[in-house]
Amino acid sequence: QAKTYKVLVDTKHQTIYTPEQIEKYFGEIKDSDAKKWNVEQNMNPPILNYEIVFTKENMSIKELAKINNSQDGKGSIKKTVPNLPFNQTYVDLIDNFALRKVDVYGKEYIEKAELKVLDWKIENEFKNILGYKVQKATSKYMDFDVTIWFTKEIDLDFMPAYNIKSIDGFVLEMSYVLKDESGEMNNMINVTKVEKIKDGVRFKFPMPEPGKKSNVVTSDELDSIYDEANRKRNEMYNQESTIDKK
């Protein structure tokens, strides 16, 4: 019988801007209240919540929708942490790939991301999370310094990331930190609940529609598609701005 777990996760993104960056990114906002709101929302956007269901073979990662009860009409800005994207993602833990539907300005694609293997350094540091004894490990992901706290007290391996292969253990806390001369970016992932559930969960992977041209793309191809789409939108915006000025 396959073991099945459901995990609830909170994620928090934080960007610490230098005064130069605030002027660069928000200097064109003349209204002081609007500028303050935009800076604060980009620096400290709201916490996002995820539900992750997994077995040894498969994993489903789903962003949990939130209702915004704000009365000021401004809403809020959403920012994800690395490797926990919006909406829903499915991961094949045997063949080491993830699939998720992505909408690029009205065109739908299915991203197929290969799971990366990071080089972990196991540290001689321990603490307790949710009643479990956890140990620290560190690595690098792109330019980020990555820290995880994992336990051996749960009988299944788990990594709260859609495209990173799990360490030998169950990760209960994870952080991505980036510091350079232009500022600092912190991303925190905290498991808030671990629940063993009944077997029989079905994982429905997104697939191309029968008879239609495949729209499955790699992560690199998706980045190129976004870049090209943004380039065309910027060109269109600049043309419209030029016409308006005339």
PDB file of N, CA and C in Angstrom, residues 32-86:
ATOM      1  N   SER A  32       2.134  60.316  -3.194  1.00  0.00           N
ATOM      2  CA  SER A  32       2.957  59.736  -2.128  1.00  0.00           C
ATOM      3  C   SER A  32       2.311  58.500  -1.501  1.00  0.00           C
ATOM      4  N   ASP A  33       0.961  58.534  -1.314  1.00  0.00           N
ATOM      5  CA  ASP A  33       0.281  57.378  -0.738  1.00  0.00           C
ATOM      6  C   ASP A  33       0.332  56.179  -1.677  1.00  0.00           C
ATOM      7  N   ALA A  34       0.116  56.435  -2.970  1.00  0.00           N
ATOM      8  CA  ALA A  34       0.159  55.349  -3.954  1.00  0.00           C
ATOM      9  C   ALA A  34       1.568  54.769  -4.060  1.00  0.00           C
ATOM     10  N   LYS A  35       2.561  55.639  -4.000  1.00  0.00           N
ATOM     11  CA  LYS A  35       3.946  55.176  -4.055  1.00  0.00           C
ATOM     12  C   LYS A  35       4.271  54.311  -2.846  1.00  0.00           C
ATOM     13  N   LYS A  36       3.862  54.758  -1.663  1.00  0.00           N
ATOM     14  CA  LYS A  36       4.111  54.005  -0.433  1.00  0.00           C
ATOM     15  C   LYS A  36       3.443  52.636  -0.498  1.00  0.00           C
ATOM     16  N   TRP A  37       2.201  52.586  -1.000  1.00  0.00           N
ATOM     17  CA  TRP A  37       1.466  51.318  -1.107  1.00  0.00           C
ATOM     18  C   TRP A  37       2.179  50.368  -2.060  1.00  0.00           C
ATOM     19  N   ASN A  38       2.613  50.852  -3.212  1.00  0.00           N
ATOM     20  CA  ASN A  38       3.288  50.007  -4.190  1.00  0.00           C
ATOM     21  C   ASN A  38       4.614  49.462  -3.657  1.00  0.00           C
ATOM     22  N   VAL A  39       5.368  50.322  -2.979  1.00  0.00           N
ATOM     23  CA  VAL A  39       6.646  49.875  -2.413  1.00  0.00           C
ATOM     24  C   VAL A  39       6.409  48.789  -1.371  1.00  0.00           C
ATOM     25  N   GLU A  40       5.449  49.032  -0.474  1.00  0.00           N
ATOM     26  CA  GLU A  40       5.169  48.065   0.592  1.00  0.00           C
ATOM     27  C   GLU A  40       4.662  46.739   0.032  1.00  0.00           C
ATOM     28  N   GLN A  41       3.771  46.803  -0.968  1.00  0.00           N
ATOM     29  CA  GLN A  41       3.234  45.577  -1.546  1.00  0.00           C
ATOM     30  C   GLN A  41       4.311  44.764  -2.260  1.00  0.00           C
ATOM     31  N   ASN A  42       5.248  45.446  -2.915  1.00  0.00           N
ATOM     32  CA  ASN A  42       6.319  44.743  -3.606  1.00  0.00           C
ATOM     33  C   ASN A  42       7.384  44.227  -2.634  1.00  0.00           C
ATOM     34  N   MET A  43       7.596  44.955  -1.536  1.00  0.00           N
ATOM     35  CA  MET A  43       8.568  44.503  -0.545  1.00  0.00           C
ATOM     36  C   MET A  43       8.026  43.362   0.309  1.00  0.00           C
ATOM     37  N   ASN A  44       6.760  43.485   0.722  1.00  0.00           N
ATOM     38  CA  ASN A  44       6.170  42.507   1.647  1.00  0.00           C
ATOM     39  C   ASN A  44       4.781  42.082   1.175  1.00  0.00           C
ATOM     40  N   PRO A  45       4.704  41.349   0.063  1.00  0.00           N
ATOM     41  CA  PRO A  45       3.392  40.888  -0.406  1.00  0.00           C
ATOM     42  C   PRO A  45       2.799  39.874   0.565  1.00  0.00           C
ATOM     43  N   PRO A  46       1.498  39.618   0.471  1.00  0.00           N
ATOM     44  CA  PRO A  46       0.843  38.698   1.416  1.00  0.00           C
ATOM     45  C   PRO A  46       1.402  37.275   1.345  1.00  0.00           C
ATOM     46  N   ILE A  47       1.246  36.555   2.435  1.00  0.00           N
ATOM     47  CA  ILE A  47       1.616  35.137   2.490  1.00  0.00           C
ATOM     48  C   ILE A  47       0.710  34.353   1.546  1.00  0.00           C
ATOM     49  N   LEU A  48       1.287  33.389   0.825  1.00  0.00           N
ATOM     50  CA  LEU A  48       0.521  32.475  -0.021  1.00  0.00           C
ATOM     51  C   LEU A  48       0.489  31.100   0.647  1.00  0.00           C
ATOM     52  N   ASN A  49      -0.619  30.384   0.421  1.00  0.00           N
ATOM     53  CA  ASN A  49      -0.806  29.066   1.031  1.00  0.00           C
ATOM     54  C   ASN A  49      -0.918  27.997  -0.054  1.00  0.00           C
ATOM     55  N   TYR A  50      -0.343  26.840   0.225  1.00  0.00           N
ATOM     56  CA  TYR A  50      -0.370  25.726  -0.719  1.00  0.00           C
ATOM     57  C   TYR A  50      -0.781  24.443  -0.017  1.00  0.00           C
ATOM     58  N   GLU A  51      -1.419  23.568  -0.799  1.00  0.00           N
ATOM     59  CA  GLU A  51      -1.703  22.199  -0.355  1.00  0.00           C
ATOM     60  C   GLU A  51      -0.921  21.264  -1.263  1.00  0.00           C
ATOM     61  N   ILE A  52      -0.112  20.392  -0.660  1.00  0.00           N
ATOM     62  CA  ILE A  52       0.701  19.453  -1.423  1.00  0.00           C
ATOM     63  C   ILE A  52       0.328  18.035  -1.007  1.00  0.00           C
ATOM     64  N   VAL A  53      -0.124  17.237  -1.977  1.00  0.00           N
ATOM     65  CA  VAL A  53      -0.475  15.836  -1.736  1.00  0.00           C
ATOM     66  C   VAL A  53       0.521  14.981  -2.508  1.00  0.00           C
ATOM     67  N   PHE A  54       1.069  13.967  -1.866  1.00  0.00           N
ATOM     68  CA  PHE A  54       2.104  13.188  -2.554  1.00  0.00           C
ATOM     69  C   PHE A  54       2.224  11.775  -2.008  1.00  0.00           C
ATOM     70  N   THR A  55       2.725  10.913  -2.882  1.00  0.00           N
ATOM     71  CA  THR A  55       3.131   9.565  -2.537  1.00  0.00           C
ATOM     72  C   THR A  55       4.605   9.445  -2.906  1.00  0.00           C
ATOM     73  N   LYS A  56       5.121   8.236  -2.906  1.00  0.00           N
ATOM     74  CA  LYS A  56       6.495   8.031  -3.338  1.00  0.00           C
ATOM     75  C   LYS A  56       6.640   8.266  -4.825  1.00  0.00           C
ATOM     76  N   GLU A  57       5.537   8.118  -5.576  1.00  0.00           N
ATOM     77  CA  GLU A  57       5.586   8.184  -7.040  1.00  0.00           C
ATOM     78  C   GLU A  57       5.187   9.543  -7.614  1.00  0.00           C
ATOM     79  N   ASN A  58       4.201  10.207  -7.013  1.00  0.00           N
ATOM     80  CA  ASN A  58       3.628  11.417  -7.607  1.00  0.00           C
ATOM     81  C   ASN A  58       3.394  12.496  -6.566  1.00  0.00           C
ATOM     82  N   MET A  59       3.269  13.730  -7.054  1.00  0.00           N
ATOM     83  CA  MET A  59       2.993  14.860  -6.166  1.00  0.00           C
ATOM     84  C   MET A  59       2.121  15.886  -6.886  1.00  0.00           C
ATOM     85  N   SER A  60       1.164  16.452  -6.152  1.00  0.00           N
ATOM     86  CA  SER A  60       0.313  17.529  -6.664  1.00  0.00           C
ATOM     87  C   SER A  60       0.502  18.738  -5.767  1.00  0.00           C
ATOM     88  N   ILE A  61       0.820  19.889  -6.359  1.00  0.00           N
ATOM     89  CA  ILE A  61       1.034  21.140  -5.624  1.00  0.00           C
ATOM     90  C   ILE A  61      -0.041  22.122  -6.065  1.00  0.00           C
ATOM     91  N   LYS A  62      -0.850  22.587  -5.124  1.00  0.00           N
ATOM     92  CA  LYS A  62      -1.975  23.469  -5.465  1.00  0.00           C
ATOM     93  C   LYS A  62      -1.950  24.719  -4.596  1.00  0.00           C
ATOM     94  N   GLU A  63      -1.960  25.879  -5.252  1.00  0.00           N
ATOM     95  CA  GLU A  63      -2.107  27.136  -4.521  1.00  0.00           C
ATOM     96  C   GLU A  63      -3.534  27.245  -4.020  1.00  0.00           C
ATOM     97  N   LEU A  64      -3.699  27.578  -2.751  1.00  0.00           N
ATOM     98  CA  LEU A  64      -5.028  27.720  -2.175  1.00  0.00           C
ATOM     99  C   LEU A  64      -5.515  29.153  -2.364  1.00  0.00           C
ATOM    100  N   ALA A  65      -6.686  29.281  -2.939  1.00  0.00           N
ATOM    101  CA  ALA A  65      -7.240  30.605  -3.233  1.00  0.00           C
ATOM    102  C   ALA A  65      -7.580  31.333  -1.943  1.00  0.00           C
ATOM    103  N   LYS A  66      -7.394  32.650  -1.958  1.00  0.00           N
ATOM    104  CA  LYS A  66      -7.726  33.504  -0.826  1.00  0.00           C
ATOM    105  C   LYS A  66      -8.766  34.526  -1.248  1.00  0.00           C
ATOM    106  N   ILE A  67      -9.653  34.850  -0.322  1.00  0.00           N
ATOM    107  CA  ILE A  67     -10.646  35.900  -0.565  1.00  0.00           C
ATOM    108  C   ILE A  67     -10.119  37.202   0.019  1.00  0.00           C
ATOM    109  N   ASN A  68     -10.082  38.238  -0.808  1.00  0.00           N
ATOM    110  CA  ASN A  68      -9.612  39.545  -0.354  1.00  0.00           C
ATOM    111  C   ASN A  68     -10.807  40.361   0.139  1.00  0.00           C
ATOM    112  N   ASN A  69     -10.835  40.586   1.451  1.00  0.00           N
ATOM    113  CA  ASN A  69     -11.942  41.351   2.041  1.00  0.00           C
ATOM    114  C   ASN A  69     -11.616  42.832   2.216  1.00  0.00           C
ATOM    115  N   SER A  70     -10.560  43.287   1.566  1.00  0.00           N
ATOM    116  CA  SER A  70     -10.170  44.687   1.704  1.00  0.00           C
ATOM    117  C   SER A  70     -11.270  45.605   1.173  1.00  0.00           C
ATOM    118  N   GLN A  71     -11.517  46.688   1.876  1.00  0.00           N
ATOM    119  CA  GLN A  71     -12.564  47.633   1.501  1.00  0.00           C
ATOM    120  C   GLN A  71     -12.039  48.826   0.701  1.00  0.00           C
ATOM    121  N   ASP A  72     -10.700  48.903   0.542  1.00  0.00           N
ATOM    122  CA  ASP A  72     -10.161  50.095  -0.109  1.00  0.00           C
ATOM    123  C   ASP A  72     -10.077  49.967  -1.625  1.00  0.00           C
ATOM    124  N   GLY A  73     -10.381  48.772  -2.153  1.00  0.00           N
ATOM    125  CA  GLY A  73     -10.377  48.590  -3.597  1.00  0.00           C
ATOM    126  C   GLY A  73      -9.018  48.450  -4.224  1.00  0.00           C
ATOM    127  N   LYS A  74      -7.969  48.525  -3.438  1.00  0.00           N
ATOM    128  CA  LYS A  74      -6.620  48.439  -3.999  1.00  0.00           C
ATOM    129  C   LYS A  74      -6.196  47.004  -4.284  1.00  0.00           C
ATOM    130  N   GLY A  75      -6.759  46.054  -3.534  1.00  0.00           N
ATOM    131  CA  GLY A  75      -6.328  44.672  -3.709  1.00  0.00           C
ATOM    132  C   GLY A  75      -4.934  44.475  -3.142  1.00  0.00           C
ATOM    133  N   SER A  76      -4.208  43.522  -3.706  1.00  0.00           N
ATOM    134  CA  SER A  76      -2.846  43.255  -3.255  1.00  0.00           C
ATOM    135  C   SER A  76      -2.043  42.653  -4.394  1.00  0.00           C
ATOM    136  N   ILE A  77      -0.735  42.649  -4.229  1.00  0.00           N
ATOM    137  CA  ILE A  77       0.180  42.087  -5.226  1.00  0.00           C
ATOM    138  C   ILE A  77       0.598  40.698  -4.769  1.00  0.00           C
ATOM    139  N   LYS A  78       0.549  39.730  -5.691  1.00  0.00           N
ATOM    140  CA  LYS A  78       0.959  38.371  -5.372  1.00  0.00           C
ATOM    141  C   LYS A  78       2.376  38.112  -5.894  1.00  0.00           C
ATOM    142  N   LYS A  79       3.191  37.533  -5.042  1.00  0.00           N
ATOM    143  CA  LYS A  79       4.533  37.120  -5.455  1.00  0.00           C
ATOM    144  C   LYS A  79       4.806  35.724  -4.923  1.00  0.00           C
ATOM    145  N   THR A  80       5.264  34.849  -5.812  1.00  0.00           N
ATOM    146  CA  THR A  80       5.588  33.491  -5.399  1.00  0.00           C
ATOM    147  C   THR A  80       7.052  33.413  -4.966  1.00  0.00           C
ATOM    148  N   VAL A  81       7.354  32.355  -4.254  1.00  0.00           N
ATOM    149  CA  VAL A  81       8.745  32.042  -3.941  1.00  0.00           C
ATOM    150  C   VAL A  81       9.264  31.117  -5.039  1.00  0.00           C
ATOM    151  N   PRO A  82      10.595  30.963  -5.170  1.00  0.00           N
ATOM    152  CA  PRO A  82      11.119  30.069  -6.206  1.00  0.00           C
ATOM    153  C   PRO A  82      10.562  28.652  -6.085  1.00  0.00           C
ATOM    154  N   ASN A  83      10.180  28.093  -7.216  1.00  0.00           N
ATOM    155  CA  ASN A  83       9.826  26.676  -7.348  1.00  0.00           C
ATOM    156  C   ASN A  83       8.517  26.262  -6.682  1.00  0.00           C
ATOM    157  N   LEU A  84       7.682  27.251  -6.318  1.00  0.00           N
ATOM    158  CA  LEU A  84       6.302  26.976  -5.936  1.00  0.00           C
ATOM    159  C   LEU A  84       5.415  27.962  -6.708  1.00  0.00           C
ATOM    160  N   PRO A  85       5.119  27.649  -7.965  1.00  0.00           N
ATOM    161  CA  PRO A  85       4.407  28.605  -8.818  1.00  0.00           C
ATOM    162  C   PRO A  85       2.929  28.696  -8.477  1.00  0.00           C
ATOM    163  N   PHE A  86       2.256  29.686  -9.110  1.00  0.00           N
ATOM    164  CA  PHE A  86       0.820  29.854  -8.937  1.00  0.00           C
ATOM    165  C   PHE A  86       0.062  28.633  -9.461  1.00  0.00           C
TER     166      PHE A  86
END
